[in-house]
Amino acid sequence: MTKIFNLLRTAVLTAAGVAAISAFSSSAGFAFSAEAQQMCTGDAFRLCSSEIPNIPAITACMIKNRSSLSSGCRTVLDKEVLKRNGKVAEAGDAN
């Protein structure tokens, strides 16, 4: 019975991982860069796992939980949101 449980658990975790990665890489309204995928996958599982694989819901959840994101994810997510909204970061244009 334990082997079956472990196999099922592994399959579910693998499916969730694939769903999270595909959610971040899909362009169904919000395409995340490879950097965002790398920095934010753990946060997506931790904070928004109930939204996987709904890409718009994951995006909204990540933005809603911005204060709970890891610092690396928050930085990358801010850049992605600025790019998506067509805004340019002021700090990068100081020259």
PDB file of C-alpha atoms in Angstrom:
ATOM      1  CA  MET A   1       0.000   0.000   0.000  1.00  0.00           C
ATOM      2  CA  THR A   2       2.857   2.388   0.793  1.00  0.00           C
ATOM      3  CA  LYS A   3       4.414   1.796  -2.637  1.00  0.00           C
ATOM      4  CA  ILE A   4       1.134   2.692  -4.318  1.00  0.00           C
ATOM      5  CA  PHE A   5       0.799   5.831  -2.192  1.00  0.00           C
ATOM      6  CA  ASN A   6       4.374   6.895  -3.002  1.00  0.00           C
ATOM      7  CA  LEU A   7       3.841   6.254  -6.705  1.00  0.00           C
ATOM      8  CA  LEU A   8       0.598   8.226  -6.693  1.00  0.00           C
ATOM      9  CA  ARG A   9       2.193  11.064  -4.729  1.00  0.00           C
ATOM     10  CA  THR A  10       5.124  11.202  -7.146  1.00  0.00           C
ATOM     11  CA  ALA A  11       2.759  11.266 -10.124  1.00  0.00           C
ATOM     12  CA  VAL A  12       0.682  14.071  -8.628  1.00  0.00           C
ATOM     13  CA  LEU A  13       3.739  16.158  -7.733  1.00  0.00           C
ATOM     14  CA  THR A  14       5.186  15.624 -11.196  1.00  0.00           C
ATOM     15  CA  ALA A  15       1.911  16.624 -12.834  1.00  0.00           C
ATOM     16  CA  ALA A  16       1.706  19.719 -10.624  1.00  0.00           C
ATOM     17  CA  GLY A  17       5.282  20.650 -11.514  1.00  0.00           C
ATOM     18  CA  VAL A  18       4.628  20.270 -15.218  1.00  0.00           C
ATOM     19  CA  ALA A  19       1.427  22.307 -14.876  1.00  0.00           C
ATOM     20  CA  ALA A  20       3.229  25.095 -13.024  1.00  0.00           C
ATOM     21  CA  ILE A  21       6.038  25.246 -15.549  1.00  0.00           C
ATOM     22  CA  SER A  22       3.646  25.190 -18.483  1.00  0.00           C
ATOM     23  CA  ALA A  23       1.552  27.857 -16.803  1.00  0.00           C
ATOM     24  CA  PHE A  24       4.566  30.126 -16.594  1.00  0.00           C
ATOM     25  CA  SER A  25       5.710  29.359 -20.117  1.00  0.00           C
ATOM     26  CA  SER A  26       2.354  29.586 -21.883  1.00  0.00           C
ATOM     27  CA  SER A  27       1.393  32.811 -23.602  1.00  0.00           C
ATOM     28  CA  ALA A  28      -2.315  32.641 -22.873  1.00  0.00           C
ATOM     29  CA  GLY A  29      -2.322  36.250 -21.739  1.00  0.00           C
ATOM     30  CA  PHE A  30       0.819  36.449 -19.653  1.00  0.00           C
ATOM     31  CA  ALA A  31       4.098  34.913 -20.784  1.00  0.00           C
ATOM     32  CA  PHE A  32       6.795  34.641 -18.154  1.00  0.00           C
ATOM     33  CA  SER A  33      10.476  34.590 -19.016  1.00  0.00           C
ATOM     34  CA  ALA A  34      12.736  31.664 -18.216  1.00  0.00           C
ATOM     35  CA  GLU A  35      14.149  33.780 -15.376  1.00  0.00           C
ATOM     36  CA  ALA A  36      10.677  34.258 -13.899  1.00  0.00           C
ATOM     37  CA  GLN A  37       9.979  30.538 -14.180  1.00  0.00           C
ATOM     38  CA  GLN A  38      13.198  29.737 -12.367  1.00  0.00           C
ATOM     39  CA  MET A  39      12.756  32.338  -9.630  1.00  0.00           C
ATOM     40  CA  CYS A  40       9.011  31.937  -9.034  1.00  0.00           C
ATOM     41  CA  THR A  41       8.103  28.263  -9.448  1.00  0.00           C
ATOM     42  CA  GLY A  42       8.599  27.565  -5.743  1.00  0.00           C
ATOM     43  CA  ASP A  43       6.505  30.587  -4.783  1.00  0.00           C
ATOM     44  CA  ALA A  44       3.782  29.521  -7.213  1.00  0.00           C
ATOM     45  CA  PHE A  45       3.597  26.102  -5.554  1.00  0.00           C
ATOM     46  CA  ARG A  46       3.728  27.579  -2.061  1.00  0.00           C
ATOM     47  CA  LEU A  47       1.225  30.395  -2.528  1.00  0.00           C
ATOM     48  CA  CYS A  48      -0.931  29.572  -5.555  1.00  0.00           C
ATOM     49  CA  SER A  49      -0.998  25.797  -5.965  1.00  0.00           C
ATOM     50  CA  SER A  50      -4.791  25.778  -5.861  1.00  0.00           C
ATOM     51  CA  GLU A  51      -4.824  27.893  -9.043  1.00  0.00           C
ATOM     52  CA  ILE A  52      -2.618  25.577 -11.138  1.00  0.00           C
ATOM     53  CA  PRO A  53      -3.030  25.250 -14.176  1.00  0.00           C
ATOM     54  CA  ASN A  54      -5.205  28.385 -14.634  1.00  0.00           C
ATOM     55  CA  ILE A  55      -2.619  30.887 -15.919  1.00  0.00           C
ATOM     56  CA  PRO A  56      -4.622  34.101 -15.332  1.00  0.00           C
ATOM     57  CA  ALA A  57      -5.528  32.904 -11.825  1.00  0.00           C
ATOM     58  CA  ILE A  58      -1.890  32.052 -11.020  1.00  0.00           C
ATOM     59  CA  THR A  59      -0.812  35.469 -12.262  1.00  0.00           C
ATOM     60  CA  ALA A  60      -3.464  37.227 -10.189  1.00  0.00           C
ATOM     61  CA  CYS A  61      -2.564  35.126  -7.148  1.00  0.00           C
ATOM     62  CA  MET A  62       1.138  35.906  -7.481  1.00  0.00           C
ATOM     63  CA  ILE A  63       0.436  39.628  -7.787  1.00  0.00           C
ATOM     64  CA  LYS A  64      -2.014  39.514  -4.877  1.00  0.00           C
ATOM     65  CA  ASN A  65       0.573  37.726  -2.726  1.00  0.00           C
ATOM     66  CA  ARG A  66       3.457  39.948  -3.842  1.00  0.00           C
ATOM     67  CA  SER A  67       4.471  40.753  -0.258  1.00  0.00           C
ATOM     68  CA  SER A  68       4.891  37.019   0.476  1.00  0.00           C
ATOM     69  CA  LEU A  69       7.043  36.273  -2.577  1.00  0.00           C
ATOM     70  CA  SER A  70      10.729  35.545  -2.284  1.00  0.00           C
ATOM     71  CA  SER A  71      12.824  38.611  -3.070  1.00  0.00           C
ATOM     72  CA  GLY A  72      14.119  37.154  -6.343  1.00  0.00           C
ATOM     73  CA  CYS A  73      10.640  36.271  -7.550  1.00  0.00           C
ATOM     74  CA  ARG A  74       9.263  39.661  -6.518  1.00  0.00           C
ATOM     75  CA  THR A  75      11.978  41.466  -8.498  1.00  0.00           C
ATOM     76  CA  VAL A  76      11.437  39.353 -11.611  1.00  0.00           C
ATOM     77  CA  LEU A  77       7.644  39.543 -11.330  1.00  0.00           C
ATOM     78  CA  ASP A  78       7.796  43.332 -11.040  1.00  0.00           C
ATOM     79  CA  LYS A  79       9.914  43.462 -14.219  1.00  0.00           C
ATOM     80  CA  GLU A  80       7.488  41.151 -16.043  1.00  0.00           C
ATOM     81  CA  VAL A  81       4.451  43.178 -14.999  1.00  0.00           C
ATOM     82  CA  LEU A  82       6.139  46.440 -16.042  1.00  0.00           C
ATOM     83  CA  LYS A  83       7.018  44.934 -19.436  1.00  0.00           C
ATOM     84  CA  ARG A  84       3.507  43.594 -19.916  1.00  0.00           C
ATOM     85  CA  ASN A  85       1.932  46.913 -19.075  1.00  0.00           C
ATOM     86  CA  GLY A  86       4.210  48.697 -21.543  1.00  0.00           C
ATOM     87  CA  LYS A  87       5.942  50.721 -18.857  1.00  0.00           C
ATOM     88  CA  VAL A  88       9.652  51.270 -18.585  1.00  0.00           C
ATOM     89  CA  ALA A  89      11.358  51.095 -15.213  1.00  0.00           C
ATOM     90  CA  GLU A  90      12.455  54.595 -14.255  1.00  0.00           C
ATOM     91  CA  ALA A  91      15.581  53.410 -12.402  1.00  0.00           C
ATOM     92  CA  GLY A  92      16.954  51.802 -15.553  1.00  0.00           C
ATOM     93  CA  ASP A  93      16.608  55.080 -17.498  1.00  0.00           C
ATOM     94  CA  ALA A  94      18.543  57.283 -15.071  1.00  0.00           C
ATOM     95  CA  ASN A  95      21.503  57.662 -17.467  1.00  0.00           C
TER      96      ASN A  95
END
